[in-house]
């Protein structure tokens, strides 16, 4: 079939978009785009809360994990010597998380840039080219590299999310490292997008009845036995988030105190300077 590409062009002051307003065009962005407007990214010319969220098939659990043969099994190990970790680019979360850990907690991670995707970084871990990856979703490991878990080929240092995965009760969250409440709020904000996993949205201006129809269809899909059976065959985690809940979560993210967003932007700004 022919793939159709549409760009949303919105007047955010009036919630009117020049793209299709009948709900037949939907978006599936990177979840981390939702925090970009808060952090002063001049390219993020949108307001996350004004998008109409349909749902997400999974609450993501990002992992900071090291290849077992690297000998890095704790954060303390990561403070003893430089630790190369894979990253797609200077401003990807795979670079941001390691640099935050370096700046706040004294680790010595060194993002190695230029990998095209997580699959390539996974191969680099297996060959010893890098020692780890601080952004690999648990669902992606289960789907593409389940042997990493069954054969215990990786050491999981941290969960990069706001709520611990039930299968990893003894693995700390990034937020657990905070030494004060401000630090905890900063780490919570950078971790928050994982709670909406793989967001699906429609543009501002789509009629409310069409959004209800899309959300109802999504909710039926994630409960459909055939869909769940297919997901299980592919080792895909299905832990859905409804459109209504996503709208609430995005509202909480965008309502973060300015002192917290400014602090995180300051940290990331310093990171960007270091990576240039």
PDB file of C-alpha atoms in Angstrom:
ATOM      1  CA  UNK A   1       0.000   0.000   0.000  1.00  0.00           C
ATOM      2  CA  UNK A   2       1.062   3.600  -0.563  1.00  0.00           C
ATOM      3  CA  UNK A   3       2.290   5.340   2.570  1.00  0.00           C
ATOM      4  CA  UNK A   4       0.765   8.743   3.204  1.00  0.00           C
ATOM      5  CA  UNK A   5       2.701  11.485   4.986  1.00  0.00           C
ATOM      6  CA  UNK A   6       0.923  14.505   6.456  1.00  0.00           C
ATOM      7  CA  UNK A   7       2.379  17.397   8.404  1.00  0.00           C
ATOM      8  CA  UNK A   8       0.260  18.979  11.112  1.00  0.00           C
ATOM      9  CA  UNK A   9       0.277  22.780  10.714  1.00  0.00           C
ATOM     10  CA  UNK A  10      -1.472  24.312  13.671  1.00  0.00           C
ATOM     11  CA  UNK A  11      -2.430  27.742  14.934  1.00  0.00           C
ATOM     12  CA  UNK A  12      -1.901  26.936  18.603  1.00  0.00           C
ATOM     13  CA  UNK A  13      -3.708  30.089  19.715  1.00  0.00           C
ATOM     14  CA  UNK A  14      -6.954  28.855  18.144  1.00  0.00           C
ATOM     15  CA  UNK A  15      -6.432  25.066  18.143  1.00  0.00           C
ATOM     16  CA  UNK A  16      -6.925  24.943  14.375  1.00  0.00           C
ATOM     17  CA  UNK A  17      -4.763  22.679  12.201  1.00  0.00           C
ATOM     18  CA  UNK A  18      -4.498  22.716   8.428  1.00  0.00           C
ATOM     19  CA  UNK A  19      -4.105  18.917   8.350  1.00  0.00           C
ATOM     20  CA  UNK A  20      -7.014  16.474   8.152  1.00  0.00           C
ATOM     21  CA  UNK A  21      -9.530  17.156  10.914  1.00  0.00           C
ATOM     22  CA  UNK A  22     -11.598  14.003  10.474  1.00  0.00           C
ATOM     23  CA  UNK A  23      -9.308  11.810  12.585  1.00  0.00           C
ATOM     24  CA  UNK A  24      -8.060   9.701   9.672  1.00  0.00           C
ATOM     25  CA  UNK A  25      -4.528  11.020  10.192  1.00  0.00           C
ATOM     26  CA  UNK A  26      -2.871  10.213  13.515  1.00  0.00           C
ATOM     27  CA  UNK A  27       0.611  10.728  14.902  1.00  0.00           C
ATOM     28  CA  UNK A  28       2.991   8.389  16.749  1.00  0.00           C
ATOM     29  CA  UNK A  29       5.845  10.588  18.020  1.00  0.00           C
ATOM     30  CA  UNK A  30       8.764   9.846  20.254  1.00  0.00           C
ATOM     31  CA  UNK A  31       7.422  10.028  23.794  1.00  0.00           C
ATOM     32  CA  UNK A  32      10.288  12.335  24.766  1.00  0.00           C
ATOM     33  CA  UNK A  33       9.002  15.044  22.437  1.00  0.00           C
ATOM     34  CA  UNK A  34       6.392  15.836  25.072  1.00  0.00           C
ATOM     35  CA  UNK A  35       8.957  17.418  27.391  1.00  0.00           C
ATOM     36  CA  UNK A  36      10.846  19.305  24.675  1.00  0.00           C
ATOM     37  CA  UNK A  37       8.686  22.480  24.791  1.00  0.00           C
ATOM     38  CA  UNK A  38       9.245  22.664  28.559  1.00  0.00           C
ATOM     39  CA  UNK A  39      12.996  22.549  28.188  1.00  0.00           C
ATOM     40  CA  UNK A  40      13.387  25.446  25.787  1.00  0.00           C
ATOM     41  CA  UNK A  41      13.875  23.489  22.563  1.00  0.00           C
ATOM     42  CA  UNK A  42      13.268  26.140  19.892  1.00  0.00           C
ATOM     43  CA  UNK A  43      12.360  23.451  17.339  1.00  0.00           C
ATOM     44  CA  UNK A  44       9.489  22.172  19.494  1.00  0.00           C
ATOM     45  CA  UNK A  45       6.817  24.483  18.108  1.00  0.00           C
ATOM     46  CA  UNK A  46       3.805  22.738  19.590  1.00  0.00           C
ATOM     47  CA  UNK A  47       1.834  22.501  22.819  1.00  0.00           C
ATOM     48  CA  UNK A  48       1.701  18.904  23.992  1.00  0.00           C
ATOM     49  CA  UNK A  49      -1.486  19.304  26.026  1.00  0.00           C
ATOM     50  CA  UNK A  50      -3.493  20.512  23.017  1.00  0.00           C
ATOM     51  CA  UNK A  51      -2.992  17.253  21.133  1.00  0.00           C
ATOM     52  CA  UNK A  52      -5.853  14.730  21.365  1.00  0.00           C
ATOM     53  CA  UNK A  53      -4.436  11.515  22.803  1.00  0.00           C
ATOM     54  CA  UNK A  54      -5.934   8.236  21.626  1.00  0.00           C
ATOM     55  CA  UNK A  55      -3.929   5.788  23.730  1.00  0.00           C
ATOM     56  CA  UNK A  56      -0.701   3.837  24.067  1.00  0.00           C
ATOM     57  CA  UNK A  57      -0.289   0.073  23.892  1.00  0.00           C
ATOM     58  CA  UNK A  58       2.374   0.029  26.561  1.00  0.00           C
ATOM     59  CA  UNK A  59       3.762   1.838  29.587  1.00  0.00           C
ATOM     60  CA  UNK A  60       7.431   1.757  28.752  1.00  0.00           C
ATOM     61  CA  UNK A  61      10.216   0.823  31.139  1.00  0.00           C
ATOM     62  CA  UNK A  62      13.537   2.182  29.963  1.00  0.00           C
ATOM     63  CA  UNK A  63      16.631   0.456  31.329  1.00  0.00           C
ATOM     64  CA  UNK A  64      20.188   1.516  31.950  1.00  0.00           C
ATOM     65  CA  UNK A  65      21.859  -1.831  31.367  1.00  0.00           C
ATOM     66  CA  UNK A  66      25.433  -3.049  30.907  1.00  0.00           C
ATOM     67  CA  UNK A  67      26.716  -6.104  29.097  1.00  0.00           C
ATOM     68  CA  UNK A  68      27.560  -8.659  31.785  1.00  0.00           C
ATOM     69  CA  UNK A  69      31.044  -9.359  30.434  1.00  0.00           C
ATOM     70  CA  UNK A  70      31.895  -5.654  30.832  1.00  0.00           C
ATOM     71  CA  UNK A  71      32.210  -6.152  34.587  1.00  0.00           C
ATOM     72  CA  UNK A  72      29.947  -3.165  35.294  1.00  0.00           C
ATOM     73  CA  UNK A  73      27.221  -4.422  37.606  1.00  0.00           C
ATOM     74  CA  UNK A  74      26.532  -1.367  39.798  1.00  0.00           C
ATOM     75  CA  UNK A  75      26.631   2.420  39.589  1.00  0.00           C
ATOM     76  CA  UNK A  76      29.667   2.327  41.842  1.00  0.00           C
ATOM     77  CA  UNK A  77      31.467   0.340  39.138  1.00  0.00           C
ATOM     78  CA  UNK A  78      30.530   3.092  36.673  1.00  0.00           C
ATOM     79  CA  UNK A  79      32.396   5.630  38.824  1.00  0.00           C
ATOM     80  CA  UNK A  80      35.738   3.817  38.664  1.00  0.00           C
ATOM     81  CA  UNK A  81      36.565   4.121  34.962  1.00  0.00           C
ATOM     82  CA  UNK A  82      35.195   5.542  31.734  1.00  0.00           C
ATOM     83  CA  UNK A  83      32.264   3.446  30.469  1.00  0.00           C
ATOM     84  CA  UNK A  84      31.387   3.712  26.746  1.00  0.00           C
ATOM     85  CA  UNK A  85      27.629   3.476  26.158  1.00  0.00           C
ATOM     86  CA  UNK A  86      25.769   3.501  22.853  1.00  0.00           C
ATOM     87  CA  UNK A  87      23.689   6.428  21.618  1.00  0.00           C
ATOM     88  CA  UNK A  88      21.983   7.473  18.401  1.00  0.00           C
ATOM     89  CA  UNK A  89      22.812  11.165  18.785  1.00  0.00           C
ATOM     90  CA  UNK A  90      23.988  13.949  21.055  1.00  0.00           C
ATOM     91  CA  UNK A  91      20.512  14.993  22.175  1.00  0.00           C
ATOM     92  CA  UNK A  92      18.851  11.576  22.379  1.00  0.00           C
ATOM     93  CA  UNK A  93      17.826  10.256  25.786  1.00  0.00           C
ATOM     94  CA  UNK A  94      20.566   7.647  25.426  1.00  0.00           C
ATOM     95  CA  UNK A  95      23.010  10.554  25.768  1.00  0.00           C
ATOM     96  CA  UNK A  96      20.974  12.680  28.179  1.00  0.00           C
ATOM     97  CA  UNK A  97      20.484  10.005  30.848  1.00  0.00           C
ATOM     98  CA  UNK A  98      24.200   9.056  31.084  1.00  0.00           C
ATOM     99  CA  UNK A  99      25.239  12.706  31.222  1.00  0.00           C
ATOM    100  CA  UNK A 100      22.707  13.433  33.977  1.00  0.00           C
ATOM    101  CA  UNK A 101      24.095  10.490  35.931  1.00  0.00           C
ATOM    102  CA  UNK A 102      27.622  11.836  35.404  1.00  0.00           C
ATOM    103  CA  UNK A 103      26.720  15.367  36.450  1.00  0.00           C
ATOM    104  CA  UNK A 104      24.627  14.534  39.503  1.00  0.00           C
ATOM    105  CA  UNK A 105      26.067  11.261  40.759  1.00  0.00           C
ATOM    106  CA  UNK A 106      29.663  11.048  39.604  1.00  0.00           C
ATOM    107  CA  UNK A 107      29.481   8.205  37.107  1.00  0.00           C
ATOM    108  CA  UNK A 108      31.851   8.171  34.129  1.00  0.00           C
ATOM    109  CA  UNK A 109      29.643   7.155  31.238  1.00  0.00           C
ATOM    110  CA  UNK A 110      30.835   8.221  27.773  1.00  0.00           C
ATOM    111  CA  UNK A 111      28.104   8.239  25.101  1.00  0.00           C
ATOM    112  CA  UNK A 112      29.374   6.871  21.799  1.00  0.00           C
ATOM    113  CA  UNK A 113      27.312   8.582  19.113  1.00  0.00           C
ATOM    114  CA  UNK A 114      26.184   7.629  15.639  1.00  0.00           C
ATOM    115  CA  UNK A 115      24.371   4.308  15.991  1.00  0.00           C
ATOM    116  CA  UNK A 116      21.273   4.256  13.763  1.00  0.00           C
ATOM    117  CA  UNK A 117      18.988   2.507  16.236  1.00  0.00           C
ATOM    118  CA  UNK A 118      18.736   0.328  19.342  1.00  0.00           C
ATOM    119  CA  UNK A 119      19.325  -2.843  17.307  1.00  0.00           C
ATOM    120  CA  UNK A 120      22.752  -1.572  16.259  1.00  0.00           C
ATOM    121  CA  UNK A 121      23.572  -0.603  19.840  1.00  0.00           C
ATOM    122  CA  UNK A 122      22.520  -4.071  20.986  1.00  0.00           C
ATOM    123  CA  UNK A 123      24.956  -5.624  18.507  1.00  0.00           C
ATOM    124  CA  UNK A 124      27.692  -3.262  19.702  1.00  0.00           C
ATOM    125  CA  UNK A 125      27.103  -4.415  23.274  1.00  0.00           C
ATOM    126  CA  UNK A 126      27.356  -8.055  22.250  1.00  0.00           C
ATOM    127  CA  UNK A 127      30.647  -7.506  20.396  1.00  0.00           C
ATOM    128  CA  UNK A 128      32.175  -5.357  23.152  1.00  0.00           C
ATOM    129  CA  UNK A 129      32.250  -2.192  21.082  1.00  0.00           C
ATOM    130  CA  UNK A 130      30.317  -0.474  23.892  1.00  0.00           C
ATOM    131  CA  UNK A 131      29.612  -1.666  27.399  1.00  0.00           C
ATOM    132  CA  UNK A 132      25.982  -0.623  27.752  1.00  0.00           C
ATOM    133  CA  UNK A 133      22.958   1.397  26.772  1.00  0.00           C
ATOM    134  CA  UNK A 134      20.989   3.713  29.055  1.00  0.00           C
ATOM    135  CA  UNK A 135      17.745   3.820  27.133  1.00  0.00           C
ATOM    136  CA  UNK A 136      16.857   0.270  26.053  1.00  0.00           C
ATOM    137  CA  UNK A 137      13.139  -0.406  26.715  1.00  0.00           C
ATOM    138  CA  UNK A 138      12.395  -3.641  28.532  1.00  0.00           C
ATOM    139  CA  UNK A 139       9.705  -4.431  25.948  1.00  0.00           C
ATOM    140  CA  UNK A 140      12.234  -4.132  23.113  1.00  0.00           C
ATOM    141  CA  UNK A 141      14.667  -6.475  24.867  1.00  0.00           C
ATOM    142  CA  UNK A 142      11.919  -9.035  25.415  1.00  0.00           C
ATOM    143  CA  UNK A 143      10.893  -8.820  21.784  1.00  0.00           C
ATOM    144  CA  UNK A 144      14.263  -8.671  19.995  1.00  0.00           C
ATOM    145  CA  UNK A 145      16.771 -10.102  22.497  1.00  0.00           C
ATOM    146  CA  UNK A 146      14.934 -12.241  25.083  1.00  0.00           C
ATOM    147  CA  UNK A 147      18.100 -14.290  25.676  1.00  0.00           C
ATOM    148  CA  UNK A 148      19.642 -11.260  27.361  1.00  0.00           C
ATOM    149  CA  UNK A 149      17.178 -11.837  30.189  1.00  0.00           C
ATOM    150  CA  UNK A 150      16.864 -15.627  30.204  1.00  0.00           C
ATOM    151  CA  UNK A 151      20.649 -16.124  30.061  1.00  0.00           C
ATOM    152  CA  UNK A 152      21.335 -13.123  32.328  1.00  0.00           C
ATOM    153  CA  UNK A 153      23.645 -11.529  29.774  1.00  0.00           C
ATOM    154  CA  UNK A 154      23.037  -7.975  31.015  1.00  0.00           C
ATOM    155  CA  UNK A 155      23.285  -6.200  34.342  1.00  0.00           C
ATOM    156  CA  UNK A 156      20.370  -3.807  34.830  1.00  0.00           C
ATOM    157  CA  UNK A 157      21.524  -0.809  36.862  1.00  0.00           C
ATOM    158  CA  UNK A 158      18.435   1.419  36.817  1.00  0.00           C
ATOM    159  CA  UNK A 159      14.850   1.729  35.642  1.00  0.00           C
ATOM    160  CA  UNK A 160      14.356   4.989  33.744  1.00  0.00           C
ATOM    161  CA  UNK A 161      10.684   5.425  34.574  1.00  0.00           C
ATOM    162  CA  UNK A 162       8.435   6.714  37.361  1.00  0.00           C
ATOM    163  CA  UNK A 163       6.938   3.387  38.373  1.00  0.00           C
ATOM    164  CA  UNK A 164       8.879   0.177  38.923  1.00  0.00           C
ATOM    165  CA  UNK A 165       8.099  -2.723  36.607  1.00  0.00           C
ATOM    166  CA  UNK A 166       6.603  -5.636  38.568  1.00  0.00           C
ATOM    167  CA  UNK A 167       9.240  -7.997  37.136  1.00  0.00           C
ATOM    168  CA  UNK A 168      12.084  -5.792  38.434  1.00  0.00           C
ATOM    169  CA  UNK A 169      11.178  -5.151  42.077  1.00  0.00           C
ATOM    170  CA  UNK A 170      14.804  -4.988  43.235  1.00  0.00           C
ATOM    171  CA  UNK A 171      16.064  -2.635  40.503  1.00  0.00           C
ATOM    172  CA  UNK A 172      16.027   1.019  41.636  1.00  0.00           C
ATOM    173  CA  UNK A 173      14.420   3.853  39.725  1.00  0.00           C
ATOM    174  CA  UNK A 174      16.522   6.792  38.587  1.00  0.00           C
ATOM    175  CA  UNK A 175      14.403   8.918  40.953  1.00  0.00           C
ATOM    176  CA  UNK A 176      15.539   6.774  43.886  1.00  0.00           C
ATOM    177  CA  UNK A 177      19.028   8.263  43.554  1.00  0.00           C
ATOM    178  CA  UNK A 178      17.818  11.764  44.461  1.00  0.00           C
ATOM    179  CA  UNK A 179      19.353  13.324  47.549  1.00  0.00           C
ATOM    180  CA  UNK A 180      16.706  16.046  47.967  1.00  0.00           C
ATOM    181  CA  UNK A 181      13.168  16.831  46.822  1.00  0.00           C
ATOM    182  CA  UNK A 182      14.199  19.225  44.048  1.00  0.00           C
ATOM    183  CA  UNK A 183      16.518  16.615  42.583  1.00  0.00           C
ATOM    184  CA  UNK A 184      13.755  14.022  42.791  1.00  0.00           C
ATOM    185  CA  UNK A 185      11.327  16.264  40.914  1.00  0.00           C
ATOM    186  CA  UNK A 186      13.917  16.917  38.205  1.00  0.00           C
ATOM    187  CA  UNK A 187      14.569  13.186  37.765  1.00  0.00           C
ATOM    188  CA  UNK A 188      10.844  12.465  37.794  1.00  0.00           C
ATOM    189  CA  UNK A 189      10.260  14.981  35.005  1.00  0.00           C
ATOM    190  CA  UNK A 190      12.919  13.511  32.706  1.00  0.00           C
ATOM    191  CA  UNK A 191      11.590  10.000  33.435  1.00  0.00           C
ATOM    192  CA  UNK A 192       7.884  10.878  33.076  1.00  0.00           C
ATOM    193  CA  UNK A 193       7.454  10.352  29.300  1.00  0.00           C
ATOM    194  CA  UNK A 194       8.014   6.606  29.731  1.00  0.00           C
ATOM    195  CA  UNK A 195       4.635   6.380  31.474  1.00  0.00           C
ATOM    196  CA  UNK A 196       2.888   6.993  28.152  1.00  0.00           C
ATOM    197  CA  UNK A 197       5.094   4.543  26.263  1.00  0.00           C
ATOM    198  CA  UNK A 198       4.266   4.830  22.574  1.00  0.00           C
ATOM    199  CA  UNK A 199       1.737   7.672  22.306  1.00  0.00           C
ATOM    200  CA  UNK A 200      -0.880   7.869  19.568  1.00  0.00           C
ATOM    201  CA  UNK A 201      -2.595  11.218  19.023  1.00  0.00           C
ATOM    202  CA  UNK A 202      -4.871  13.144  16.690  1.00  0.00           C
ATOM    203  CA  UNK A 203      -4.477  16.810  15.845  1.00  0.00           C
ATOM    204  CA  UNK A 204      -6.101  19.689  17.693  1.00  0.00           C
ATOM    205  CA  UNK A 205      -9.419  20.561  16.115  1.00  0.00           C
ATOM    206  CA  UNK A 206     -10.631  17.017  15.478  1.00  0.00           C
ATOM    207  CA  UNK A 207     -14.273  16.906  16.657  1.00  0.00           C
ATOM    208  CA  UNK A 208     -14.843  15.495  20.132  1.00  0.00           C
ATOM    209  CA  UNK A 209     -17.137  12.727  18.850  1.00  0.00           C
ATOM    210  CA  UNK A 210     -14.395  11.520  16.494  1.00  0.00           C
ATOM    211  CA  UNK A 211     -11.856  11.469  19.336  1.00  0.00           C
ATOM    212  CA  UNK A 212     -14.317   9.397  21.393  1.00  0.00           C
ATOM    213  CA  UNK A 213     -14.682   6.977  18.484  1.00  0.00           C
ATOM    214  CA  UNK A 214     -10.891   6.643  18.107  1.00  0.00           C
ATOM    215  CA  UNK A 215     -10.430   6.077  21.826  1.00  0.00           C
ATOM    216  CA  UNK A 216     -13.220   3.489  21.930  1.00  0.00           C
ATOM    217  CA  UNK A 217     -11.683   1.661  18.966  1.00  0.00           C
ATOM    218  CA  UNK A 218      -8.260   1.707  20.618  1.00  0.00           C
ATOM    219  CA  UNK A 219      -9.669   0.373  23.897  1.00  0.00           C
ATOM    220  CA  UNK A 220     -11.416  -2.476  22.036  1.00  0.00           C
ATOM    221  CA  UNK A 221      -8.229  -3.289  20.119  1.00  0.00           C
ATOM    222  CA  UNK A 222      -6.042  -3.706  23.205  1.00  0.00           C
ATOM    223  CA  UNK A 223      -8.638  -6.064  24.712  1.00  0.00           C
ATOM    224  CA  UNK A 224      -9.161  -8.095  21.542  1.00  0.00           C
ATOM    225  CA  UNK A 225      -8.057 -11.756  22.019  1.00  0.00           C
ATOM    226  CA  UNK A 226      -6.619 -11.987  18.501  1.00  0.00           C
ATOM    227  CA  UNK A 227      -4.536  -8.847  19.046  1.00  0.00           C
ATOM    228  CA  UNK A 228      -3.279 -10.071  22.429  1.00  0.00           C
ATOM    229  CA  UNK A 229      -2.422 -13.482  21.004  1.00  0.00           C
ATOM    230  CA  UNK A 230      -0.439 -11.909  18.157  1.00  0.00           C
ATOM    231  CA  UNK A 231       1.402  -9.651  20.608  1.00  0.00           C
ATOM    232  CA  UNK A 232       2.271 -12.622  22.813  1.00  0.00           C
ATOM    233  CA  UNK A 233       3.702 -14.526  19.826  1.00  0.00           C
ATOM    234  CA  UNK A 234       6.032 -11.588  19.147  1.00  0.00           C
ATOM    235  CA  UNK A 235       6.937 -11.120  22.838  1.00  0.00           C
ATOM    236  CA  UNK A 236       5.405  -7.629  22.813  1.00  0.00           C
ATOM    237  CA  UNK A 237       4.406  -6.208  26.192  1.00  0.00           C
ATOM    238  CA  UNK A 238       0.818  -4.953  26.211  1.00  0.00           C
ATOM    239  CA  UNK A 239       0.117  -2.694  29.176  1.00  0.00           C
ATOM    240  CA  UNK A 240      -2.192  -0.075  27.674  1.00  0.00           C
ATOM    241  CA  UNK A 241      -2.789   3.505  28.664  1.00  0.00           C
ATOM    242  CA  UNK A 242      -6.168   4.966  27.683  1.00  0.00           C
ATOM    243  CA  UNK A 243      -6.476   8.265  25.851  1.00  0.00           C
ATOM    244  CA  UNK A 244      -8.147   9.866  28.846  1.00  0.00           C
ATOM    245  CA  UNK A 245      -5.336   8.772  31.164  1.00  0.00           C
ATOM    246  CA  UNK A 246      -2.698   9.958  28.694  1.00  0.00           C
ATOM    247  CA  UNK A 247      -4.348  13.376  28.530  1.00  0.00           C
ATOM    248  CA  UNK A 248      -4.144  13.556  32.329  1.00  0.00           C
ATOM    249  CA  UNK A 249      -0.496  12.456  32.434  1.00  0.00           C
ATOM    250  CA  UNK A 250       0.518  15.002  29.794  1.00  0.00           C
ATOM    251  CA  UNK A 251      -1.337  17.653  31.787  1.00  0.00           C
ATOM    252  CA  UNK A 252       0.698  16.770  34.867  1.00  0.00           C
ATOM    253  CA  UNK A 253       3.949  16.905  32.886  1.00  0.00           C
ATOM    254  CA  UNK A 254       3.173  20.289  31.343  1.00  0.00           C
ATOM    255  CA  UNK A 255       2.120  21.668  34.740  1.00  0.00           C
ATOM    256  CA  UNK A 256       5.557  20.976  36.244  1.00  0.00           C
ATOM    257  CA  UNK A 257       6.810  23.955  38.315  1.00  0.00           C
ATOM    258  CA  UNK A 258       8.976  26.346  36.337  1.00  0.00           C
ATOM    259  CA  UNK A 259      11.734  25.999  38.915  1.00  0.00           C
ATOM    260  CA  UNK A 260      11.942  22.289  38.086  1.00  0.00           C
ATOM    261  CA  UNK A 261      11.802  22.677  34.306  1.00  0.00           C
ATOM    262  CA  UNK A 262      14.404  25.441  34.496  1.00  0.00           C
ATOM    263  CA  UNK A 263      16.691  23.255  36.612  1.00  0.00           C
ATOM    264  CA  UNK A 264      16.415  20.351  34.183  1.00  0.00           C
ATOM    265  CA  UNK A 265      16.917  22.667  31.207  1.00  0.00           C
ATOM    266  CA  UNK A 266      20.029  24.036  32.923  1.00  0.00           C
ATOM    267  CA  UNK A 267      21.433  20.537  33.398  1.00  0.00           C
ATOM    268  CA  UNK A 268      20.635  19.532  29.832  1.00  0.00           C
ATOM    269  CA  UNK A 269      21.975  22.833  28.548  1.00  0.00           C
ATOM    270  CA  UNK A 270      25.269  22.033  30.182  1.00  0.00           C
ATOM    271  CA  UNK A 271      25.135  18.594  28.613  1.00  0.00           C
ATOM    272  CA  UNK A 272      24.578  20.092  25.169  1.00  0.00           C
ATOM    273  CA  UNK A 273      27.583  22.366  25.606  1.00  0.00           C
ATOM    274  CA  UNK A 274      29.730  19.389  26.577  1.00  0.00           C
ATOM    275  CA  UNK A 275      28.637  17.424  23.504  1.00  0.00           C
ATOM    276  CA  UNK A 276      29.350  20.119  20.920  1.00  0.00           C
TER     277      UNK A 276
END
